[in-house]
Amino acid sequence: MGIDPGLANTGWGIVAQSGAHLECVAYGCISTPAGQPLAERLLKIHHQIGAVIDRFNPLCVGIETVWFGQNVTAAFATGQARGAALVACAEGGVAVGEFSPKQIKLAVVGTGAAEKEQVQYMVRHLLSLDDVPKPDHAADALAAAICFTTHDGYARTRQRMDVLVGRAEARDQAAAARRGGAASLRAAGHVGARDAAVPPGDACASLGQEVS
């Protein structure tokens, strides 16, 4: 997933990677009106980024850092929107990679001095899209997602997920073995079915501790 943070417009994009092949899954933009209270605008960004994460379950997120070349007021507003998005990522348990505008341009176009139109063209080309994603904020978000695929952060996140999946499978096998043993004992008349049952709450707590 890629995020292009902004108080007025926060772009997001989902990219699927299979080896060197990249595919656009979905993209969009979260807009908040200037007349709305700041807290409500940030809440909307937080909730909707969280909803996107829940819907697509991304493995990792690339997010653009604040560019301080813009005026201080705009940079501060962007930083607030970025914070709201980062909290949603943390709540979703998604690994985050932070990239400067130059890093994203370098990854997508090959030069950190690329123009906006060049970035949009390469996003369209790399994702084999018929048209440039609109609005621009969505295209920039997809660029941030593409940037993450060129860094070792994706590989490290993939390895972490493989470890967690392996541990979960081992727990499932152990639980199945325990259930099989308990069934044998019940058949022999040594324990009752209620005693042999695994409390769902304990299983959930164990999984939560492992993932965290």
CSV table of C-alpha atoms in Angstrom, one decimal:
chain,number,residue,atom,x,y,z
A,1,MET,CA,0.0,0.0,0.0
A,2,GLY,CA,1.1,3.5,-0.7
A,3,ILE,CA,-0.1,6.7,1.0
A,4,ASP,CA,0.3,10.3,-0.1
A,5,PRO,CA,-0.7,12.3,3.0
A,6,GLY,CA,-2.4,15.6,2.9
A,7,LEU,CA,-5.0,17.3,5.1
A,8,ALA,CA,-7.2,18.3,2.1
A,9,ASN,CA,-6.5,15.2,0.1
A,10,THR,CA,-4.8,11.9,1.2
A,11,GLY,CA,-4.2,9.6,-1.7
A,12,TRP,CA,-3.9,5.8,-1.2
A,13,GLY,CA,-3.1,2.9,-3.6
A,14,ILE,CA,-2.8,-0.8,-3.4
A,15,VAL,CA,-0.2,-2.7,-5.5
A,16,ALA,CA,0.2,-6.5,-5.8
A,17,GLN,CA,3.7,-7.8,-6.4
A,18,SER,CA,4.7,-11.2,-7.9
A,19,GLY,CA,8.4,-11.3,-8.5
A,20,ALA,CA,9.2,-8.3,-10.8
A,21,HIS,CA,5.6,-8.0,-11.9
A,22,LEU,CA,3.5,-5.2,-10.4
A,23,GLU,CA,-0.2,-4.9,-10.6
A,24,CYS,CA,-2.6,-2.1,-9.5
A,25,VAL,CA,-5.3,-3.5,-7.2
A,26,ALA,CA,-7.1,-0.3,-6.2
A,27,TYR,CA,-6.6,3.3,-5.5
A,28,GLY,CA,-8.5,6.3,-4.2
A,29,CYS,CA,-8.4,9.6,-2.4
A,30,ILE,CA,-9.7,10.8,1.0
A,31,SER,CA,-10.9,14.4,0.9
A,32,THR,CA,-11.8,16.6,3.8
A,33,PRO,CA,-13.4,20.1,3.4
A,34,ALA,CA,-11.6,23.1,4.7
A,35,GLY,CA,-14.5,24.3,6.7
A,36,GLN,CA,-14.7,21.1,8.8
A,37,PRO,CA,-13.1,21.2,12.3
A,38,LEU,CA,-9.5,19.9,12.2
A,39,ALA,CA,-10.1,17.1,14.6
A,40,GLU,CA,-12.9,15.7,12.5
A,41,ARG,CA,-10.8,16.0,9.3
A,42,LEU,CA,-8.0,14.0,11.0
A,43,LEU,CA,-10.5,11.4,12.3
A,44,LYS,CA,-11.9,10.9,8.8
A,45,ILE,CA,-8.4,10.3,7.4
A,46,HIS,CA,-7.6,7.9,10.2
A,47,HIS,CA,-10.9,5.9,9.9
A,48,GLN,CA,-10.8,5.7,6.1
A,49,ILE,CA,-7.1,4.6,5.9
A,50,GLY,CA,-8.0,2.0,8.5
A,51,ALA,CA,-10.9,0.9,6.4
A,52,VAL,CA,-8.7,0.5,3.3
A,53,ILE,CA,-6.2,-1.6,5.4
A,54,ASP,CA,-9.1,-3.8,6.7
A,55,ARG,CA,-10.4,-4.2,3.2
A,56,PHE,CA,-7.2,-5.1,1.3
A,57,ASN,CA,-5.0,-6.3,4.2
A,58,PRO,CA,-1.7,-5.0,2.8
A,59,LEU,CA,1.6,-6.5,3.8
A,60,CYS,CA,3.4,-3.2,4.1
A,61,VAL,CA,2.9,0.5,3.5
A,62,GLY,CA,5.1,3.1,1.9
A,63,ILE,CA,4.3,6.7,3.0
A,64,GLU,CA,5.8,10.0,1.8
A,65,THR,CA,7.6,12.1,4.3
A,66,VAL,CA,6.8,15.8,4.8
A,67,TRP,CA,8.5,18.0,2.3
A,68,PHE,CA,9.7,21.1,4.1
A,69,GLY,CA,10.2,23.1,0.9
A,70,GLN,CA,6.6,24.1,1.0
A,71,ASN,CA,5.4,26.8,3.4
A,72,VAL,CA,5.4,26.0,7.1
A,73,THR,CA,1.6,26.0,7.4
A,74,ALA,CA,1.1,23.5,4.6
A,75,ALA,CA,3.9,21.3,6.0
A,76,PHE,CA,2.4,21.3,9.4
A,77,ALA,CA,-1.1,20.4,8.1
A,78,THR,CA,0.5,17.6,6.0
A,79,GLY,CA,2.3,16.3,9.0
A,80,GLN,CA,-0.9,16.1,11.0
A,81,ALA,CA,-2.6,14.1,8.2
A,82,ARG,CA,0.4,11.9,8.0
A,83,GLY,CA,0.2,11.2,11.7
A,84,ALA,CA,-3.5,10.2,11.4
A,85,ALA,CA,-2.6,7.8,8.6
A,86,LEU,CA,0.4,6.3,10.5
A,87,VAL,CA,-1.8,5.6,13.6
A,88,ALA,CA,-4.2,3.7,11.3
A,89,CYS,CA,-1.2,1.7,9.9
A,90,ALA,CA,0.0,0.9,13.4
A,91,GLU,CA,-3.5,-0.2,14.5
A,92,GLY,CA,-3.6,-2.5,11.4
A,93,GLY,CA,-0.2,-4.0,12.3
A,94,VAL,CA,1.2,-3.1,9.0
A,95,ALA,CA,5.0,-2.5,8.5
A,96,VAL,CA,5.7,1.1,7.4
A,97,GLY,CA,8.4,2.4,5.1
A,98,GLU,CA,8.9,6.2,5.0
A,99,PHE,CA,10.3,7.7,1.8
A,100,SER,CA,11.2,11.3,0.8
A,101,PRO,CA,9.7,12.7,-2.4
A,102,LYS,CA,13.2,12.4,-4.0
A,103,GLN,CA,13.5,8.7,-3.0
A,104,ILE,CA,10.1,8.0,-4.6
A,105,LYS,CA,11.0,9.8,-7.8
A,106,LEU,CA,14.3,8.0,-8.0
A,107,ALA,CA,12.6,4.6,-7.5
A,108,VAL,CA,9.8,5.2,-10.0
A,109,VAL,CA,11.5,7.4,-12.7
A,110,GLY,CA,15.2,6.9,-12.1
A,111,THR,CA,16.0,10.4,-11.0
A,112,GLY,CA,15.2,12.3,-7.9
A,113,ALA,CA,14.6,15.5,-9.9
A,114,ALA,CA,11.7,14.0,-12.0
A,115,GLU,CA,8.7,16.2,-12.8
A,116,LYS,CA,5.2,15.2,-11.5
A,117,GLU,CA,4.1,14.3,-15.0
A,118,GLN,CA,7.1,11.9,-15.4
A,119,VAL,CA,6.2,10.2,-12.2
A,120,GLN,CA,2.5,9.8,-13.3
A,121,TYR,CA,3.6,8.4,-16.7
A,122,MET,CA,5.9,5.8,-15.1
A,123,VAL,CA,3.2,4.8,-12.6
A,124,ARG,CA,0.9,4.2,-15.5
A,125,HIS,CA,3.6,2.3,-17.4
A,126,LEU,CA,4.9,0.1,-14.5
A,127,LEU,CA,1.3,-0.9,-13.5
A,128,SER,CA,0.1,-1.4,-17.1
A,129,LEU,CA,-2.8,1.0,-16.6
A,130,ASP,CA,-4.8,2.4,-19.5
A,131,ASP,CA,-4.8,5.9,-18.0
A,132,VAL,CA,-2.9,7.9,-15.4
A,133,PRO,CA,-4.6,7.4,-12.0
A,134,LYS,CA,-6.8,10.3,-10.9
A,135,PRO,CA,-6.6,12.4,-8.8
A,136,ASP,CA,-2.9,13.1,-8.7
A,137,HIS,CA,-2.8,12.2,-5.0
A,138,ALA,CA,-3.8,8.6,-5.9
A,139,ALA,CA,-1.0,8.4,-8.5
A,140,ASP,CA,1.5,9.7,-5.9
A,141,ALA,CA,0.3,7.1,-3.5
A,142,LEU,CA,0.8,4.3,-6.0
A,143,ALA,CA,4.3,5.7,-6.6
A,144,ALA,CA,5.0,5.4,-2.9
A,145,ALA,CA,3.9,1.8,-3.0
A,146,ILE,CA,6.1,1.1,-6.0
A,147,CYS,CA,9.0,2.7,-4.1
A,148,PHE,CA,8.6,0.2,-1.2
A,149,THR,CA,8.9,-2.7,-3.7
A,150,THR,CA,12.4,-1.5,-4.7
A,151,HIS,CA,13.6,-1.5,-1.1
A,152,ASP,CA,14.6,-4.4,1.1
A,153,GLY,CA,11.8,-3.5,3.5
A,154,TYR,CA,9.4,-5.6,1.5
A,155,ALA,CA,11.6,-8.7,1.7
A,156,ARG,CA,12.1,-8.2,5.4
A,157,THR,CA,8.3,-7.9,5.9
A,158,ARG,CA,7.7,-11.0,3.8
A,159,GLN,CA,10.2,-12.9,6.0
A,160,ARG,CA,8.5,-11.7,9.1
A,161,MET,CA,5.1,-12.8,7.8
A,162,ASP,CA,6.5,-16.2,6.9
A,163,VAL,CA,7.8,-16.7,10.5
A,164,LEU,CA,4.4,-15.7,11.9
A,165,VAL,CA,2.6,-18.0,9.6
A,166,GLY,CA,5.0,-20.9,10.5
A,167,ARG,CA,4.4,-20.3,14.2
A,168,ALA,CA,0.6,-20.2,13.7
A,169,GLU,CA,0.7,-23.5,11.7
A,170,ALA,CA,2.8,-25.1,14.5
A,171,ARG,CA,0.3,-24.0,17.1
A,172,ASP,CA,-2.6,-25.4,15.0
A,173,GLN,CA,-0.7,-28.7,14.6
A,174,ALA,CA,0.0,-28.9,18.4
A,175,ALA,CA,-3.7,-28.1,19.2
A,176,ALA,CA,-4.8,-30.8,16.7
A,177,ALA,CA,-2.5,-33.2,18.4
A,178,ARG,CA,-3.9,-32.3,21.8
A,179,ARG,CA,-7.4,-32.7,20.6
A,180,GLY,CA,-6.6,-36.1,19.1
A,181,GLY,CA,-5.1,-37.2,22.5
A,182,ALA,CA,-8.0,-35.9,24.4
A,183,ALA,CA,-10.4,-37.7,22.0
A,184,SER,CA,-8.5,-40.9,22.7
A,185,LEU,CA,-8.8,-40.4,26.4
A,186,ARG,CA,-12.5,-39.7,26.1
A,187,ALA,CA,-13.0,-42.8,24.2
A,188,ALA,CA,-11.3,-44.7,27.0
A,189,GLY,CA,-13.6,-43.0,29.5
A,190,HIS,CA,-10.8,-41.0,31.3
A,191,VAL,CA,-11.9,-37.4,30.7
A,192,GLY,CA,-15.2,-35.6,29.8
A,193,ALA,CA,-15.7,-33.6,26.7
A,194,ARG,CA,-16.0,-30.4,28.7
A,195,ASP,CA,-12.6,-30.9,30.3
A,196,ALA,CA,-10.9,-31.6,27.0
A,197,ALA,CA,-12.2,-28.5,25.3
A,198,VAL,CA,-9.7,-25.7,24.6
A,199,PRO,CA,-11.0,-22.4,25.9
A,200,PRO,CA,-11.4,-20.0,22.9
A,201,GLY,CA,-10.3,-17.1,25.0
A,202,ASP,CA,-6.9,-18.7,25.7
A,203,ALA,CA,-6.3,-19.4,22.1
A,204,CYS,CA,-7.1,-15.8,21.1
A,205,ALA,CA,-4.9,-14.4,23.8
A,206,SER,CA,-2.0,-16.6,22.7
A,207,LEU,CA,-2.3,-15.6,19.1
A,208,GLY,CA,-2.5,-11.9,20.0
A,209,GLN,CA,0.6,-12.1,22.1
A,210,GLU,CA,2.5,-13.9,19.3
A,211,VAL,CA,1.6,-11.4,16.6
A,212,SER,CA,2.3,-8.4,18.8
